[in-house]
mmCIF file of N, CA and C in Angstrom:
data_model
loop_
_atom_site.group_PDB
_atom_site.id
_atom_site.type_symbol
_atom_site.label_atom_id
_atom_site.label_comp_id
_atom_site.label_asym_id
_atom_site.label_seq_id
_atom_site.Cartn_x
_atom_site.Cartn_y
_atom_site.Cartn_z
ATOM 1 N N UNK A 116 -66.342 57.126 -13.973
ATOM 2 C CA UNK A 116 -66.448 58.178 -12.968
ATOM 3 C C UNK A 116 -67.818 58.841 -13.038
ATOM 4 N N UNK A 117 -68.305 59.209 -11.880
ATOM 5 C CA UNK A 117 -69.582 59.919 -11.788
ATOM 6 C C UNK A 117 -69.315 61.291 -11.201
ATOM 7 N N UNK A 118 -69.892 62.297 -11.803
ATOM 8 C CA UNK A 118 -69.802 63.650 -11.269
ATOM 9 C C UNK A 118 -71.161 64.037 -10.679
ATOM 10 N N UNK A 119 -71.117 64.595 -9.492
ATOM 11 C CA UNK A 119 -72.328 65.025 -8.798
ATOM 12 C C UNK A 119 -72.231 66.515 -8.522
ATOM 13 N N UNK A 120 -73.270 67.238 -8.885
ATOM 14 C CA UNK A 120 -73.276 68.694 -8.694
ATOM 15 C C UNK A 120 -74.544 69.095 -7.956
ATOM 16 N N UNK A 121 -74.354 69.686 -6.777
ATOM 17 C CA UNK A 121 -75.488 70.129 -5.982
ATOM 18 C C UNK A 121 -75.839 71.585 -6.308
ATOM 19 N N UNK A 122 -77.094 71.910 -6.090
ATOM 20 C CA UNK A 122 -77.553 73.282 -6.227
ATOM 21 C C UNK A 122 -78.782 73.482 -5.356
ATOM 22 N N UNK A 123 -79.156 74.734 -5.161
ATOM 23 C CA UNK A 123 -80.384 75.028 -4.432
ATOM 24 C C UNK A 123 -80.201 75.509 -3.010
ATOM 25 N N UNK A 124 -78.968 75.519 -2.528
ATOM 26 C CA UNK A 124 -78.749 76.003 -1.174
ATOM 27 C C UNK A 124 -78.983 77.504 -1.084
ATOM 28 N N UNK A 125 -78.989 78.001 0.136
ATOM 29 C CA UNK A 125 -79.184 79.425 0.341
ATOM 30 C C UNK A 125 -79.505 79.728 1.778
ATOM 31 N N UNK A 126 -79.983 80.931 2.011
ATOM 32 C CA UNK A 126 -80.342 81.380 3.354
ATOM 33 C C UNK A 126 -81.848 81.513 3.458
ATOM 34 N N UNK A 127 -82.372 81.054 4.580
ATOM 35 C CA UNK A 127 -83.817 81.088 4.780
ATOM 36 C C UNK A 127 -84.091 81.284 6.258
ATOM 37 N N UNK A 128 -85.238 81.825 6.571
ATOM 38 C CA UNK A 128 -85.621 81.977 7.968
ATOM 39 C C UNK A 128 -86.227 80.695 8.498
ATOM 40 N N UNK A 129 -86.179 80.558 9.791
ATOM 41 C CA UNK A 129 -86.763 79.386 10.434
ATOM 42 C C UNK A 129 -88.225 79.229 10.025
ATOM 43 N N UNK A 130 -88.586 77.990 9.746
ATOM 44 C CA UNK A 130 -89.934 77.700 9.276
ATOM 45 C C UNK A 130 -90.054 77.675 7.766
ATOM 46 N N UNK A 131 -89.026 78.134 7.090
ATOM 47 C CA UNK A 131 -89.048 78.194 5.648
ATOM 48 C C UNK A 131 -88.680 76.870 4.988
ATOM 49 N N UNK A 132 -88.594 76.911 3.672
ATOM 50 C CA UNK A 132 -88.326 75.710 2.871
ATOM 51 C C UNK A 132 -87.259 75.987 1.825
ATOM 52 N N UNK A 133 -86.565 74.933 1.454
ATOM 53 C CA UNK A 133 -85.620 74.950 0.345
ATOM 54 C C UNK A 133 -85.691 73.614 -0.353
ATOM 55 N N UNK A 134 -85.340 73.620 -1.620
ATOM 56 C CA UNK A 134 -85.225 72.362 -2.359
ATOM 57 C C UNK A 134 -83.833 72.281 -2.969
ATOM 58 N N UNK A 135 -83.121 71.254 -2.585
ATOM 59 C CA UNK A 135 -81.800 70.999 -3.131
ATOM 60 C C UNK A 135 -81.904 70.033 -4.300
ATOM 61 N N UNK A 136 -81.008 70.207 -5.250
ATOM 62 C CA UNK A 136 -80.926 69.308 -6.397
ATOM 63 C C UNK A 136 -79.522 68.755 -6.507
ATOM 64 N N UNK A 137 -79.423 67.540 -6.996
ATOM 65 C CA UNK A 137 -78.132 66.910 -7.248
ATOM 66 C C UNK A 137 -78.193 66.270 -8.623
ATOM 67 N N UNK A 138 -77.436 66.809 -9.545
ATOM 68 C CA UNK A 138 -77.404 66.295 -10.906
ATOM 69 C C UNK A 138 -76.193 65.407 -11.097
ATOM 70 N N UNK A 139 -76.427 64.218 -11.611
ATOM 71 C CA UNK A 139 -75.353 63.263 -11.856
ATOM 72 C C UNK A 139 -75.028 63.210 -13.333
ATOM 73 N N UNK A 140 -73.749 63.071 -13.624
ATOM 74 C CA UNK A 140 -73.318 62.926 -15.014
ATOM 75 C C UNK A 140 -72.154 61.946 -15.051
ATOM 76 N N UNK A 141 -71.812 61.513 -16.261
ATOM 77 C CA UNK A 141 -70.740 60.535 -16.396
ATOM 78 C C UNK A 141 -71.299 59.126 -16.365
ATOM 79 N N UNK A 142 -70.596 58.241 -15.677
ATOM 80 C CA UNK A 142 -70.940 56.825 -15.622
ATOM 81 C C UNK A 142 -72.058 56.595 -14.609
ATOM 82 N N UNK A 143 -73.247 57.138 -14.908
ATOM 83 C CA UNK A 143 -74.339 57.119 -13.939
ATOM 84 C C UNK A 143 -74.877 55.717 -13.677
ATOM 85 N N UNK A 144 -74.609 54.779 -14.559
ATOM 86 C CA UNK A 144 -75.075 53.416 -14.318
ATOM 87 C C UNK A 144 -74.335 52.753 -13.166
ATOM 88 N N UNK A 145 -73.273 53.395 -12.708
ATOM 89 C CA UNK A 145 -72.522 52.858 -11.569
ATOM 90 C C UNK A 145 -73.115 53.309 -10.234
ATOM 91 N N UNK A 146 -74.217 54.021 -10.283
ATOM 92 C CA UNK A 146 -74.852 54.516 -9.059
ATOM 93 C C UNK A 146 -76.223 53.887 -8.917
ATOM 94 N N UNK A 147 -76.425 53.184 -7.797
ATOM 95 C CA UNK A 147 -77.717 52.561 -7.535
ATOM 96 C C UNK A 147 -78.486 53.242 -6.429
ATOM 97 N N UNK A 148 -77.743 53.945 -5.577
ATOM 98 C CA UNK A 148 -78.344 54.627 -4.448
ATOM 99 C C UNK A 148 -77.701 56.007 -4.328
ATOM 100 N N UNK A 149 -78.518 56.975 -3.978
ATOM 101 C CA UNK A 149 -77.995 58.315 -3.739
ATOM 102 C C UNK A 149 -78.518 58.823 -2.414
ATOM 103 N N UNK A 150 -77.744 59.718 -1.832
ATOM 104 C CA UNK A 150 -78.094 60.204 -0.510
ATOM 105 C C UNK A 150 -77.672 61.647 -0.337
ATOM 106 N N UNK A 151 -78.265 62.256 0.652
ATOM 107 C CA UNK A 151 -77.861 63.585 1.076
ATOM 108 C C UNK A 151 -77.246 63.485 2.470
ATOM 109 N N UNK A 152 -76.129 64.149 2.612
ATOM 110 C CA UNK A 152 -75.456 64.263 3.903
ATOM 111 C C UNK A 152 -75.320 65.747 4.234
ATOM 112 N N UNK A 153 -75.069 66.017 5.484
ATOM 113 C CA UNK A 153 -74.809 67.402 5.869
ATOM 114 C C UNK A 153 -73.730 67.448 6.930
ATOM 115 N N UNK A 154 -73.034 68.573 6.959
ATOM 116 C CA UNK A 154 -71.959 68.752 7.923
ATOM 117 C C UNK A 154 -72.042 70.156 8.501
ATOM 118 N N UNK A 155 -72.552 70.266 9.720
ATOM 119 C CA UNK A 155 -72.586 71.573 10.379
ATOM 120 C C UNK A 155 -71.173 72.017 10.729
ATOM 121 N N UNK A 156 -70.948 73.283 10.937
ATOM 122 C CA UNK A 156 -69.605 73.768 11.286
ATOM 123 C C UNK A 156 -69.083 73.093 12.541
ATOM 124 N N UNK A 157 -67.892 72.542 12.441
ATOM 125 C CA UNK A 157 -67.254 71.924 13.594
ATOM 126 C C UNK A 157 -67.798 70.569 13.988
ATOM 127 N N UNK A 158 -68.662 69.998 13.175
ATOM 128 C CA UNK A 158 -69.257 68.711 13.502
ATOM 129 C C UNK A 158 -69.002 67.695 12.404
ATOM 130 N N UNK A 159 -69.290 66.442 12.701
ATOM 131 C CA UNK A 159 -69.081 65.385 11.720
ATOM 132 C C UNK A 159 -70.196 65.379 10.671
ATOM 133 N N UNK A 160 -69.861 64.789 9.540
ATOM 134 C CA UNK A 160 -70.845 64.643 8.487
ATOM 135 C C UNK A 160 -71.879 63.598 8.893
ATOM 136 N N UNK A 161 -73.144 63.884 8.663
ATOM 137 C CA UNK A 161 -74.213 62.965 9.028
ATOM 138 C C UNK A 161 -75.152 62.727 7.860
ATOM 139 N N UNK A 162 -75.670 61.515 7.805
ATOM 140 C CA UNK A 162 -76.615 61.177 6.764
ATOM 141 C C UNK A 162 -77.977 61.777 7.039
ATOM 142 N N UNK A 163 -78.610 62.295 6.006
ATOM 143 C CA UNK A 163 -79.910 62.944 6.130
ATOM 144 C C UNK A 163 -80.997 62.085 5.500
ATOM 145 N N UNK A 164 -80.783 61.700 4.238
ATOM 146 C CA UNK A 164 -81.788 60.916 3.518
ATOM 147 C C UNK A 164 -81.112 60.170 2.384
ATOM 148 N N UNK A 165 -81.681 59.047 2.018
ATOM 149 C CA UNK A 165 -81.146 58.241 0.914
ATOM 150 C C UNK A 165 -82.299 57.661 0.112
ATOM 151 N N UNK A 166 -81.983 57.303 -1.143
ATOM 152 C CA UNK A 166 -83.025 56.750 -2.012
ATOM 153 C C UNK A 166 -82.421 55.736 -2.965
ATOM 154 N N UNK A 167 -83.140 54.649 -3.180
ATOM 155 C CA UNK A 167 -82.739 53.693 -4.194
ATOM 156 C C UNK A 167 -83.258 54.170 -5.535
ATOM 157 N N UNK A 168 -82.381 54.231 -6.521
ATOM 158 C CA UNK A 168 -82.759 54.835 -7.797
ATOM 159 C C UNK A 168 -83.664 53.919 -8.618
ATOM 160 N N UNK A 169 -83.638 52.639 -8.354
ATOM 161 C CA UNK A 169 -84.463 51.703 -9.114
ATOM 162 C C UNK A 169 -85.900 51.674 -8.579
ATOM 163 N N UNK A 170 -86.058 51.268 -7.341
ATOM 164 C CA UNK A 170 -87.388 51.115 -6.771
ATOM 165 C C UNK A 170 -87.895 52.409 -6.141
ATOM 166 N N UNK A 171 -86.972 53.243 -5.688
ATOM 167 C CA UNK A 171 -87.370 54.499 -5.069
ATOM 168 C C UNK A 171 -87.586 54.423 -3.575
ATOM 169 N N UNK A 172 -87.133 53.350 -2.949
ATOM 170 C CA UNK A 172 -87.279 53.252 -1.501
ATOM 171 C C UNK A 172 -86.433 54.321 -0.827
ATOM 172 N N UNK A 173 -86.973 54.890 0.228
ATOM 173 C CA UNK A 173 -86.312 56.015 0.883
ATOM 174 C C UNK A 173 -85.952 55.707 2.323
ATOM 175 N N UNK A 174 -84.956 56.427 2.815
ATOM 176 C CA UNK A 174 -84.456 56.257 4.172
ATOM 177 C C UNK A 174 -84.177 57.650 4.723
ATOM 178 N N UNK A 175 -84.534 57.872 5.990
ATOM 179 C CA UNK A 175 -84.382 59.184 6.586
ATOM 180 C C UNK A 175 -83.757 59.095 7.975
ATOM 181 N N UNK A 176 -82.996 60.125 8.298
ATOM 182 C CA UNK A 176 -82.545 60.278 9.671
ATOM 183 C C UNK A 176 -83.730 60.729 10.532
ATOM 184 N N UNK A 177 -83.715 60.330 11.783
ATOM 185 C CA UNK A 177 -84.811 60.697 12.678
ATOM 186 C C UNK A 177 -84.991 62.207 12.773
ATOM 187 N N UNK A 178 -83.894 62.922 12.692
ATOM 188 C CA UNK A 178 -83.932 64.376 12.882
ATOM 189 C C UNK A 178 -84.673 65.117 11.765
ATOM 190 N N UNK A 179 -84.853 64.452 10.624
ATOM 191 C CA UNK A 179 -85.510 65.125 9.494
ATOM 192 C C UNK A 179 -86.787 64.423 9.050
ATOM 193 N N UNK A 180 -87.060 63.272 9.642
ATOM 194 C CA UNK A 180 -88.252 62.516 9.272
ATOM 195 C C UNK A 180 -89.493 63.392 9.397
ATOM 196 N N UNK A 181 -90.298 63.421 8.353
ATOM 197 C CA UNK A 181 -91.517 64.221 8.357
ATOM 198 C C UNK A 181 -91.328 65.650 7.887
ATOM 199 N N UNK A 182 -90.075 66.096 7.806
ATOM 200 C CA UNK A 182 -89.811 67.467 7.338
ATOM 201 C C UNK A 182 -89.122 67.483 5.981
ATOM 202 N N UNK A 183 -88.271 66.517 5.743
ATOM 203 C CA UNK A 183 -87.516 66.431 4.498
ATOM 204 C C UNK A 183 -88.052 65.288 3.645
ATOM 205 N N UNK A 184 -87.989 65.494 2.325
ATOM 206 C CA UNK A 184 -88.409 64.451 1.392
ATOM 207 C C UNK A 184 -87.367 64.324 0.294
ATOM 208 N N UNK A 185 -86.862 63.115 0.117
ATOM 209 C CA UNK A 185 -85.927 62.846 -0.965
ATOM 210 C C UNK A 185 -86.695 62.205 -2.114
ATOM 211 N N UNK A 186 -86.341 62.602 -3.336
ATOM 212 C CA UNK A 186 -86.994 62.052 -4.516
ATOM 213 C C UNK A 186 -85.993 62.012 -5.654
ATOM 214 N N UNK A 187 -86.369 61.303 -6.724
ATOM 215 C CA UNK A 187 -85.459 61.247 -7.859
ATOM 216 C C UNK A 187 -86.218 61.352 -9.152
ATOM 217 N N UNK A 188 -85.541 61.862 -10.161
ATOM 218 C CA UNK A 188 -86.041 61.907 -11.530
ATOM 219 C C UNK A 188 -84.981 61.220 -12.375
ATOM 220 N N UNK A 189 -85.189 59.950 -12.619
ATOM 221 C CA UNK A 189 -84.172 59.174 -13.330
ATOM 222 C C UNK A 189 -83.974 59.671 -14.762
ATOM 223 N N UNK A 190 -84.986 60.267 -15.348
ATOM 224 C CA UNK A 190 -84.850 60.765 -16.719
ATOM 225 C C UNK A 190 -83.886 61.957 -16.779
ATOM 226 N N UNK A 191 -83.737 62.624 -15.646
ATOM 227 C CA UNK A 191 -82.830 63.770 -15.567
ATOM 228 C C UNK A 191 -81.565 63.446 -14.771
ATOM 229 N N UNK A 192 -81.460 62.206 -14.305
ATOM 230 C CA UNK A 192 -80.313 61.810 -13.453
ATOM 231 C C UNK A 192 -80.148 62.795 -12.296
ATOM 232 N N UNK A 193 -81.264 63.124 -11.683
ATOM 233 C CA UNK A 193 -81.264 64.138 -10.631
ATOM 234 C C UNK A 193 -82.016 63.634 -9.402
ATOM 235 N N UNK A 194 -81.449 63.942 -8.259
ATOM 236 C CA UNK A 194 -82.075 63.642 -6.978
ATOM 237 C C UNK A 194 -82.349 64.963 -6.267
ATOM 238 N N UNK A 195 -83.472 65.013 -5.579
ATOM 239 C CA UNK A 195 -83.883 66.239 -4.906
ATOM 240 C C UNK A 195 -84.010 66.004 -3.404
ATOM 241 N N UNK A 196 -83.880 67.081 -2.669
ATOM 242 C CA UNK A 196 -84.163 67.052 -1.242
ATOM 243 C C UNK A 196 -85.037 68.259 -0.928
ATOM 244 N N UNK A 197 -86.314 67.998 -0.710
ATOM 245 C CA UNK A 197 -87.234 69.044 -0.312
ATOM 246 C C UNK A 197 -87.169 69.181 1.200
ATOM 247 N N UNK A 198 -86.846 70.373 1.663
ATOM 248 C CA UNK A 198 -86.670 70.607 3.089
ATOM 249 C C UNK A 198 -87.703 71.620 3.559
ATOM 250 N N UNK A 199 -88.575 71.199 4.436
ATOM 251 C CA UNK A 199 -89.613 72.053 4.981
ATOM 252 C C UNK A 199 -89.402 72.237 6.482
ATOM 253 N N UNK A 200 -90.079 73.234 7.026
ATOM 254 C CA UNK A 200 -90.004 73.518 8.467
ATOM 255 C C UNK A 200 -88.560 73.574 8.944
ATOM 256 N N UNK A 201 -87.754 74.284 8.217
ATOM 257 C CA UNK A 201 -86.342 74.366 8.549
ATOM 258 C C UNK A 201 -86.131 75.106 9.869
ATOM 259 N N UNK A 202 -85.130 74.694 10.603
ATOM 260 C CA UNK A 202 -84.761 75.363 11.840
ATOM 261 C C UNK A 202 -83.247 75.588 11.851
ATOM 262 N N UNK A 203 -82.762 76.445 12.746
ATOM 263 C CA UNK A 203 -81.326 76.762 12.735
ATOM 264 C C UNK A 203 -80.420 75.549 12.854
ATOM 265 N N UNK A 204 -80.903 74.475 13.475
ATOM 266 C CA UNK A 204 -80.087 73.264 13.600
ATOM 267 C C UNK A 204 -79.867 72.565 12.256
ATOM 268 N N UNK A 205 -80.609 72.967 11.243
ATOM 269 C CA UNK A 205 -80.421 72.409 9.908
ATOM 270 C C UNK A 205 -79.314 73.121 9.134
ATOM 271 N N UNK A 206 -78.768 74.176 9.702
ATOM 272 C CA UNK A 206 -77.683 74.893 9.047
ATOM 273 C C UNK A 206 -76.467 73.995 8.880
ATOM 274 N N UNK A 207 -76.007 73.873 7.643
ATOM 275 C CA UNK A 207 -74.886 72.973 7.352
ATOM 276 C C UNK A 207 -74.530 73.078 5.879
ATOM 277 N N UNK A 208 -73.379 72.485 5.539
ATOM 278 C CA UNK A 208 -73.066 72.233 4.143
ATOM 279 C C UNK A 208 -73.724 70.908 3.795
ATOM 280 N N UNK A 209 -74.480 70.899 2.724
ATOM 281 C CA UNK A 209 -75.190 69.689 2.305
ATOM 282 C C UNK A 209 -74.484 69.086 1.092
ATOM 283 N N UNK A 210 -74.254 67.782 1.186
ATOM 284 C CA UNK A 210 -73.548 67.060 0.146
ATOM 285 C C UNK A 210 -74.416 65.958 -0.432
ATOM 286 N N UNK A 211 -74.277 65.767 -1.712
ATOM 287 C CA UNK A 211 -74.904 64.657 -2.408
ATOM 288 C C UNK A 211 -73.862 63.554 -2.579
ATOM 289 N N UNK A 212 -74.283 62.307 -2.471
ATOM 290 C CA UNK A 212 -73.354 61.188 -2.598
ATOM 291 C C UNK A 212 -74.026 60.032 -3.312
ATOM 292 N N UNK A 213 -73.209 59.185 -3.931
ATOM 293 C CA UNK A 213 -73.741 58.044 -4.656
ATOM 294 C C UNK A 213 -72.962 56.777 -4.364
ATOM 295 N N UNK A 214 -73.627 55.641 -4.467
ATOM 296 C CA UNK A 214 -73.014 54.335 -4.283
ATOM 297 C C UNK A 214 -73.686 53.358 -5.236
ATOM 298 N N UNK A 215 -73.052 52.245 -5.503
ATOM 299 C CA UNK A 215 -73.619 51.292 -6.451
ATOM 300 C C UNK A 215 -74.560 50.311 -5.775
ATOM 301 N N UNK A 216 -74.095 49.688 -4.712
ATOM 302 C CA UNK A 216 -74.786 48.515 -4.185
ATOM 303 C C UNK A 216 -75.619 48.831 -2.957
ATOM 304 N N UNK A 217 -76.561 47.963 -2.686
ATOM 305 C CA UNK A 217 -77.320 48.054 -1.444
ATOM 306 C C UNK A 217 -76.432 47.619 -0.289
ATOM 307 N N UNK A 218 -76.882 47.900 0.921
ATOM 308 C CA UNK A 218 -76.089 47.554 2.088
ATOM 309 C C UNK A 218 -76.858 47.813 3.349
ATOM 310 N N UNK A 219 -76.240 47.593 4.476
ATOM 311 C CA UNK A 219 -76.963 47.684 5.745
ATOM 312 C C UNK A 219 -77.261 49.109 6.214
ATOM 313 N N UNK A 220 -76.491 50.064 5.775
ATOM 314 C CA UNK A 220 -76.645 51.408 6.314
ATOM 315 C C UNK A 220 -76.576 52.437 5.203
ATOM 316 N N UNK A 221 -77.732 52.931 4.794
ATOM 317 C CA UNK A 221 -77.779 53.856 3.674
ATOM 318 C C UNK A 221 -77.440 55.285 4.078
ATOM 319 N N UNK A 222 -77.268 55.521 5.357
ATOM 320 C CA UNK A 222 -76.948 56.865 5.830
ATOM 321 C C UNK A 222 -75.544 56.949 6.415
ATOM 322 N N UNK A 223 -74.703 56.000 6.061
ATOM 323 C CA UNK A 223 -73.310 56.020 6.500
ATOM 324 C C UNK A 223 -72.438 56.568 5.386
ATOM 325 N N UNK A 224 -71.689 57.610 5.693
ATOM 326 C CA UNK A 224 -70.845 58.243 4.675
ATOM 327 C C UNK A 224 -69.787 57.282 4.149
ATOM 328 N N UNK A 225 -69.354 56.342 4.987
ATOM 329 C CA UNK A 225 -68.311 55.412 4.570
ATOM 330 C C UNK A 225 -68.752 54.517 3.422
ATOM 331 N N UNK A 226 -70.051 54.373 3.232
ATOM 332 C CA UNK A 226 -70.588 53.478 2.217
ATOM 333 C C UNK A 226 -70.664 54.124 0.850
ATOM 334 N N UNK A 227 -70.347 55.418 0.745
ATOM 335 C CA UNK A 227 -70.531 56.140 -0.502
ATOM 336 C C UNK A 227 -69.200 56.477 -1.139
ATOM 337 N N UNK A 228 -69.151 56.255 -2.438
ATOM 338 C CA UNK A 228 -67.914 56.436 -3.184
ATOM 339 C C UNK A 228 -67.850 57.785 -3.875
ATOM 340 N N UNK A 229 -68.975 58.260 -4.382
ATOM 341 C CA UNK A 229 -69.006 59.473 -5.190
ATOM 342 C C UNK A 229 -69.616 60.616 -4.394
ATOM 343 N N UNK A 230 -68.987 61.779 -4.476
ATOM 344 C CA UNK A 230 -69.423 62.934 -3.692
ATOM 345 C C UNK A 230 -69.434 64.214 -4.529
ATOM 346 N N UNK A 231 -70.399 65.070 -4.229
ATOM 347 C CA UNK A 231 -70.405 66.390 -4.814
ATOM 348 C C UNK A 231 -69.611 67.365 -3.964
ATOM 349 N N UNK A 232 -69.583 68.612 -4.394
ATOM 350 C CA UNK A 232 -68.797 69.636 -3.704
ATOM 351 C C UNK A 232 -69.561 70.294 -2.566
ATOM 352 N N UNK A 233 -70.863 70.127 -2.541
ATOM 353 C CA UNK A 233 -71.657 70.666 -1.452
ATOM 354 C C UNK A 233 -72.339 71.978 -1.792
ATOM 355 N N UNK A 234 -73.421 72.230 -1.073
ATOM 356 C CA UNK A 234 -74.144 73.490 -1.185
ATOM 357 C C UNK A 234 -74.540 73.930 0.228
ATOM 358 N N UNK A 235 -74.350 75.196 0.524
ATOM 359 C CA UNK A 235 -74.557 75.693 1.873
ATOM 360 C C UNK A 235 -76.017 76.025 2.130
ATOM 361 N N UNK A 236 -76.508 75.572 3.268
ATOM 362 C CA UNK A 236 -77.853 75.921 3.738
ATOM 363 C C UNK A 236 -77.701 76.631 5.079
ATOM 364 N N UNK A 237 -78.256 77.816 5.162
ATOM 365 C CA UNK A 237 -78.199 78.598 6.397
ATOM 366 C C UNK A 237 -79.614 78.980 6.814
ATOM 367 N N UNK A 238 -79.979 78.616 8.026
ATOM 368 C CA UNK A 238 -81.312 78.906 8.550
ATOM 369 C C UNK A 238 -81.166 79.852 9.733
ATOM 370 N N UNK A 239 -81.790 80.980 9.634
ATOM 371 C CA UNK A 239 -81.709 81.973 10.711
ATOM 372 C C UNK A 239 -82.982 81.956 11.552
ATOM 373 N N UNK A 240 -82.813 82.279 12.825
ATOM 374 C CA UNK A 240 -83.959 82.262 13.742
ATOM 375 C C UNK A 240 -84.699 83.584 13.743
#
């Protein structure tokens, strides 16, 4: 089993920045890829960014490309999401997720087995 714990959420004004962290513990060797998802109130969960933990290749949703950066520190079993130029549409619960294998869609929630509890991000105008 892998446990994922997110942190770093909060409230920020439009144009501001936040950095989310996701710390993994337990059977971390069972995770090859990690991703960030978000779920705005009343909407479906959507993939934001993903990263391969071995090579570090990254994948982004169009809506965050150029504003968000996903990175990892394998020595700390931690993945980060640096979020810049935030706008109210970024308001959501943000979740960290992990999966073992590569696949066709790194931003599909169905492909991920391990999930954290989420951290709230609120952006005010």
